[in-house]
């Protein structure tokens, strides 16, 4: 994925933002940007799963 998309993915992770605080989160993002500065594309292998449940009401 592009560097922009990769960084936007990190920015969307709310629990890290809450735990680190605004200043801490900005430092994390800056460090990530430093690490990936020489890459044009970032390979991110991951698996997403989704589950759907339907309630069965008994009469």
PDB file of N, CA and C in Angstrom:
ATOM      1  N   UNK A   1       0.837  -1.163   0.000  1.00  0.00           N
ATOM      2  CA  UNK A   1       0.000   0.000   0.000  1.00  0.00           C
ATOM      3  C   UNK A   1       0.888   1.235   0.000  1.00  0.00           C
ATOM      4  N   UNK A   2       0.320   2.359  -0.376  1.00  0.00           N
ATOM      5  CA  UNK A   2       1.095   3.595  -0.410  1.00  0.00           C
ATOM      6  C   UNK A   2       1.443   4.048   1.012  1.00  0.00           C
ATOM      7  N   UNK A   3       2.484   4.882   1.113  1.00  0.00           N
ATOM      8  CA  UNK A   3       2.861   5.417   2.430  1.00  0.00           C
ATOM      9  C   UNK A   3       1.711   6.218   3.035  1.00  0.00           C
ATOM     10  N   UNK A   4       1.011   6.971   2.188  1.00  0.00           N
ATOM     11  CA  UNK A   4      -0.110   7.784   2.676  1.00  0.00           C
ATOM     12  C   UNK A   4      -1.206   6.897   3.275  1.00  0.00           C
ATOM     13  N   UNK A   5      -1.549   5.841   2.570  1.00  0.00           N
ATOM     14  CA  UNK A   5      -2.587   4.933   3.079  1.00  0.00           C
ATOM     15  C   UNK A   5      -2.127   4.254   4.369  1.00  0.00           C
ATOM     16  N   UNK A   6      -0.863   3.855   4.406  1.00  0.00           N
ATOM     17  CA  UNK A   6      -0.301   3.222   5.602  1.00  0.00           C
ATOM     18  C   UNK A   6      -0.394   4.163   6.804  1.00  0.00           C
ATOM     19  N   UNK A   7       0.002   5.420   6.608  1.00  0.00           N
ATOM     20  CA  UNK A   7      -0.050   6.387   7.709  1.00  0.00           C
ATOM     21  C   UNK A   7      -1.496   6.680   8.111  1.00  0.00           C
ATOM     22  N   UNK A   8      -2.391   6.750   7.145  1.00  0.00           N
ATOM     23  CA  UNK A   8      -3.805   6.979   7.474  1.00  0.00           C
ATOM     24  C   UNK A   8      -4.382   5.823   8.277  1.00  0.00           C
ATOM     25  N   UNK A   9      -3.893   4.619   8.016  1.00  0.00           N
ATOM     26  CA  UNK A   9      -4.328   3.465   8.801  1.00  0.00           C
ATOM     27  C   UNK A   9      -3.902   3.632  10.250  1.00  0.00           C
ATOM     28  N   UNK A  10      -2.654   4.046  10.470  1.00  0.00           N
ATOM     29  CA  UNK A  10      -2.187   4.290  11.840  1.00  0.00           C
ATOM     30  C   UNK A  10      -3.011   5.393  12.502  1.00  0.00           C
ATOM     31  N   UNK A  11      -3.330   6.438  11.753  1.00  0.00           N
ATOM     32  CA  UNK A  11      -4.087   7.567  12.319  1.00  0.00           C
ATOM     33  C   UNK A  11      -5.502   7.165  12.706  1.00  0.00           C
ATOM     34  N   UNK A  12      -6.005   6.100  12.117  1.00  0.00           N
ATOM     35  CA  UNK A  12      -7.375   5.667  12.407  1.00  0.00           C
ATOM     36  C   UNK A  12      -7.472   4.777  13.644  1.00  0.00           C
ATOM     37  N   UNK A  13      -6.343   4.421  14.248  1.00  0.00           N
ATOM     38  CA  UNK A  13      -6.346   3.526  15.408  1.00  0.00           C
ATOM     39  C   UNK A  13      -6.578   4.359  16.666  1.00  0.00           C
ATOM     40  N   UNK A  14      -7.830   4.472  17.066  1.00  0.00           N
ATOM     41  CA  UNK A  14      -8.195   5.368  18.159  1.00  0.00           C
ATOM     42  C   UNK A  14      -7.640   4.943  19.511  1.00  0.00           C
ATOM     43  N   UNK A  15      -7.558   3.652  19.789  1.00  0.00           N
ATOM     44  CA  UNK A  15      -7.103   3.243  21.125  1.00  0.00           C
ATOM     45  C   UNK A  15      -5.661   3.659  21.383  1.00  0.00           C
ATOM     46  N   UNK A  16      -4.821   3.664  20.355  1.00  0.00           N
ATOM     47  CA  UNK A  16      -3.440   4.129  20.531  1.00  0.00           C
ATOM     48  C   UNK A  16      -3.434   5.629  20.805  1.00  0.00           C
ATOM     49  N   UNK A  17      -4.263   6.380  20.092  1.00  0.00           N
ATOM     50  CA  UNK A  17      -4.346   7.824  20.308  1.00  0.00           C
ATOM     51  C   UNK A  17      -4.758   8.143  21.736  1.00  0.00           C
ATOM     52  N   UNK A  18      -5.742   7.427  22.242  1.00  0.00           N
ATOM     53  CA  UNK A  18      -6.236   7.666  23.597  1.00  0.00           C
ATOM     54  C   UNK A  18      -5.167   7.315  24.625  1.00  0.00           C
ATOM     55  N   UNK A  19      -4.508   6.185  24.451  1.00  0.00           N
ATOM     56  CA  UNK A  19      -3.507   5.749  25.421  1.00  0.00           C
ATOM     57  C   UNK A  19      -2.264   6.629  25.409  1.00  0.00           C
ATOM     58  N   UNK A  20      -1.827   7.064  24.235  1.00  0.00           N
ATOM     59  CA  UNK A  20      -0.588   7.840  24.124  1.00  0.00           C
ATOM     60  C   UNK A  20      -0.804   9.329  24.364  1.00  0.00           C
ATOM     61  N   UNK A  21      -2.034   9.791  24.217  1.00  0.00           N
ATOM     62  CA  UNK A  21      -2.293  11.227  24.283  1.00  0.00           C
ATOM     63  C   UNK A  21      -1.891  11.873  22.966  1.00  0.00           C
ATOM     64  N   UNK A  22      -2.341  13.104  22.757  1.00  0.00           N
ATOM     65  CA  UNK A  22      -2.097  13.773  21.473  1.00  0.00           C
ATOM     66  C   UNK A  22      -0.605  13.931  21.180  1.00  0.00           C
ATOM     67  N   UNK A  23       0.149  14.423  22.149  1.00  0.00           N
ATOM     68  CA  UNK A  23       1.586  14.634  21.930  1.00  0.00           C
ATOM     69  C   UNK A  23       2.320  13.312  21.702  1.00  0.00           C
ATOM     70  N   UNK A  24       2.011  12.320  22.508  1.00  0.00           N
ATOM     71  CA  UNK A  24       2.644  11.014  22.356  1.00  0.00           C
ATOM     72  C   UNK A  24       2.303  10.377  21.027  1.00  0.00           C
ATOM     73  N   UNK A  25       1.050  10.517  20.616  1.00  0.00           N
ATOM     74  CA  UNK A  25       0.635   9.924  19.347  1.00  0.00           C
ATOM     75  C   UNK A  25       1.349  10.593  18.178  1.00  0.00           C
ATOM     76  N   UNK A  26       1.520  11.899  18.239  1.00  0.00           N
ATOM     77  CA  UNK A  26       2.249  12.604  17.181  1.00  0.00           C
ATOM     78  C   UNK A  26       3.708  12.150  17.119  1.00  0.00           C
ATOM     79  N   UNK A  27       4.311  11.871  18.273  1.00  0.00           N
ATOM     80  CA  UNK A  27       5.685  11.351  18.293  1.00  0.00           C
ATOM     81  C   UNK A  27       5.747   9.959  17.667  1.00  0.00           C
ATOM     82  N   UNK A  28       4.743   9.124  17.957  1.00  0.00           N
ATOM     83  CA  UNK A  28       4.674   7.780  17.360  1.00  0.00           C
ATOM     84  C   UNK A  28       4.574   7.886  15.841  1.00  0.00           C
ATOM     85  N   UNK A  29       3.669   8.745  15.357  1.00  0.00           N
ATOM     86  CA  UNK A  29       3.504   8.912  13.911  1.00  0.00           C
ATOM     87  C   UNK A  29       4.786   9.420  13.262  1.00  0.00           C
ATOM     88  N   UNK A  30       5.461  10.369  13.915  1.00  0.00           N
ATOM     89  CA  UNK A  30       6.715  10.906  13.373  1.00  0.00           C
ATOM     90  C   UNK A  30       7.778   9.818  13.281  1.00  0.00           C
ATOM     91  N   UNK A  31       7.856   8.966  14.295  1.00  0.00           N
ATOM     92  CA  UNK A  31       8.837   7.878  14.289  1.00  0.00           C
ATOM     93  C   UNK A  31       8.533   6.882  13.166  1.00  0.00           C
ATOM     94  N   UNK A  32       7.255   6.555  12.991  1.00  0.00           N
ATOM     95  CA  UNK A  32       6.871   5.646  11.905  1.00  0.00           C
ATOM     96  C   UNK A  32       7.251   6.259  10.559  1.00  0.00           C
ATOM     97  N   UNK A  33       6.973   7.553  10.384  1.00  0.00           N
ATOM     98  CA  UNK A  33       7.330   8.225   9.135  1.00  0.00           C
ATOM     99  C   UNK A  33       8.837   8.193   8.902  1.00  0.00           C
ATOM    100  N   UNK A  34       9.625   8.370   9.963  1.00  0.00           N
ATOM    101  CA  UNK A  34      11.089   8.274   9.840  1.00  0.00           C
ATOM    102  C   UNK A  34      11.511   6.888   9.363  1.00  0.00           C
ATOM    103  N   UNK A  35      10.865   5.860   9.904  1.00  0.00           N
ATOM    104  CA  UNK A  35      11.228   4.479   9.568  1.00  0.00           C
ATOM    105  C   UNK A  35      10.890   4.147   8.114  1.00  0.00           C
ATOM    106  N   UNK A  36       9.762   4.652   7.609  1.00  0.00           N
ATOM    107  CA  UNK A  36       9.312   4.276   6.263  1.00  0.00           C
ATOM    108  C   UNK A  36       9.702   5.288   5.186  1.00  0.00           C
ATOM    109  N   UNK A  37      10.473   6.303   5.533  1.00  0.00           N
ATOM    110  CA  UNK A  37      10.764   7.389   4.583  1.00  0.00           C
ATOM    111  C   UNK A  37      11.397   6.907   3.276  1.00  0.00           C
ATOM    112  N   UNK A  38      12.151   5.835   3.303  1.00  0.00           N
ATOM    113  CA  UNK A  38      12.827   5.357   2.093  1.00  0.00           C
ATOM    114  C   UNK A  38      11.999   4.376   1.266  1.00  0.00           C
ATOM    115  N   UNK A  39      10.802   4.068   1.704  1.00  0.00           N
ATOM    116  CA  UNK A  39       9.946   3.114   0.997  1.00  0.00           C
ATOM    117  C   UNK A  39       8.938   3.846   0.118  1.00  0.00           C
ATOM    118  N   UNK A  40       8.689   3.300  -1.072  1.00  0.00           N
ATOM    119  CA  UNK A  40       7.625   3.820  -1.926  1.00  0.00           C
ATOM    120  C   UNK A  40       6.301   3.141  -1.610  1.00  0.00           C
ATOM    121  N   UNK A  41       6.373   1.866  -1.319  1.00  0.00           N
ATOM    122  CA  UNK A  41       5.197   1.064  -0.983  1.00  0.00           C
ATOM    123  C   UNK A  41       5.495   0.277   0.279  1.00  0.00           C
ATOM    124  N   UNK A  42       4.464   0.032   1.075  1.00  0.00           N
ATOM    125  CA  UNK A  42       4.593  -0.741   2.306  1.00  0.00           C
ATOM    126  C   UNK A  42       3.790  -2.023   2.129  1.00  0.00           C
ATOM    127  N   UNK A  43       4.434  -3.168   2.318  1.00  0.00           N
ATOM    128  CA  UNK A  43       3.727  -4.447   2.246  1.00  0.00           C
ATOM    129  C   UNK A  43       3.218  -4.785   3.639  1.00  0.00           C
ATOM    130  N   UNK A  44       1.916  -4.932   3.746  1.00  0.00           N
ATOM    131  CA  UNK A  44       1.290  -5.201   5.040  1.00  0.00           C
ATOM    132  C   UNK A  44       0.432  -6.455   4.923  1.00  0.00           C
ATOM    133  N   UNK A  45       0.997  -7.604   5.262  1.00  0.00           N
ATOM    134  CA  UNK A  45       0.195  -8.830   5.224  1.00  0.00           C
ATOM    135  C   UNK A  45      -0.673  -8.926   6.481  1.00  0.00           C
ATOM    136  N   UNK A  46      -1.958  -8.948   6.291  1.00  0.00           N
ATOM    137  CA  UNK A  46      -2.848  -9.107   7.431  1.00  0.00           C
ATOM    138  C   UNK A  46      -4.127  -9.798   6.985  1.00  0.00           C
ATOM    139  N   UNK A  47      -4.846 -10.300   7.944  1.00  0.00           N
ATOM    140  CA  UNK A  47      -6.093 -11.006   7.686  1.00  0.00           C
ATOM    141  C   UNK A  47      -7.191 -10.353   8.505  1.00  0.00           C
ATOM    142  N   UNK A  48      -8.254  -9.969   7.836  1.00  0.00           N
ATOM    143  CA  UNK A  48      -9.413  -9.395   8.520  1.00  0.00           C
ATOM    144  C   UNK A  48     -10.532 -10.421   8.512  1.00  0.00           C
ATOM    145  N   UNK A  49     -11.178 -10.540   9.641  1.00  0.00           N
ATOM    146  CA  UNK A  49     -12.315 -11.461   9.723  1.00  0.00           C
ATOM    147  C   UNK A  49     -13.531 -10.714  10.230  1.00  0.00           C
ATOM    148  N   UNK A  50     -14.663 -11.139   9.756  1.00  0.00           N
ATOM    149  CA  UNK A  50     -15.923 -10.548  10.180  1.00  0.00           C
ATOM    150  C   UNK A  50     -16.910 -11.671  10.473  1.00  0.00           C
ATOM    151  N   UNK A  51     -17.667 -11.496  11.530  1.00  0.00           N
ATOM    152  CA  UNK A  51     -18.674 -12.483  11.904  1.00  0.00           C
ATOM    153  C   UNK A  51     -20.030 -11.803  11.942  1.00  0.00           C
ATOM    154  N   UNK A  52     -21.037 -12.517  11.459  1.00  0.00           N
ATOM    155  CA  UNK A  52     -22.406 -12.023  11.498  1.00  0.00           C
ATOM    156  C   UNK A  52     -23.258 -13.044  12.237  1.00  0.00           C
ATOM    157  N   UNK A  53     -24.081 -12.543  13.146  1.00  0.00           N
ATOM    158  CA  UNK A  53     -24.935 -13.424  13.942  1.00  0.00           C
ATOM    159  C   UNK A  53     -26.374 -12.955  13.791  1.00  0.00           C
ATOM    160  N   UNK A  54     -27.266 -13.907  13.663  1.00  0.00           N
ATOM    161  CA  UNK A  54     -28.678 -13.591  13.589  1.00  0.00           C
ATOM    162  C   UNK A  54     -29.370 -14.226  14.781  1.00  0.00           C
ATOM    163  N   UNK A  55     -30.174 -13.438  15.453  1.00  0.00           N
ATOM    164  CA  UNK A  55     -30.899 -13.927  16.620  1.00  0.00           C
ATOM    165  C   UNK A  55     -32.085 -14.784  16.178  1.00  0.00           C
ATOM    166  N   UNK A  56     -32.276 -15.905  16.843  1.00  0.00           N
ATOM    167  CA  UNK A  56     -33.425 -16.774  16.582  1.00  0.00           C
ATOM    168  C   UNK A  56     -34.369 -16.655  17.770  1.00  0.00           C
ATOM    169  N   UNK A  57     -35.489 -15.990  17.557  1.00  0.00           N
ATOM    170  CA  UNK A  57     -36.461 -15.815  18.641  1.00  0.00           C
ATOM    171  C   UNK A  57     -37.378 -17.028  18.701  1.00  0.00           C
ATOM    172  N   UNK A  58     -37.551 -17.540  19.912  1.00  0.00           N
ATOM    173  CA  UNK A  58     -38.449 -18.674  20.103  1.00  0.00           C
ATOM    174  C   UNK A  58     -39.809 -18.159  20.551  1.00  0.00           C
ATOM    175  N   UNK A  59     -40.866 -18.782  20.034  1.00  0.00           N
ATOM    176  CA  UNK A  59     -42.232 -18.359  20.381  1.00  0.00           C
ATOM    177  C   UNK A  59     -42.714 -19.017  21.633  1.00  0.00           C
TER     178      UNK A  59
END
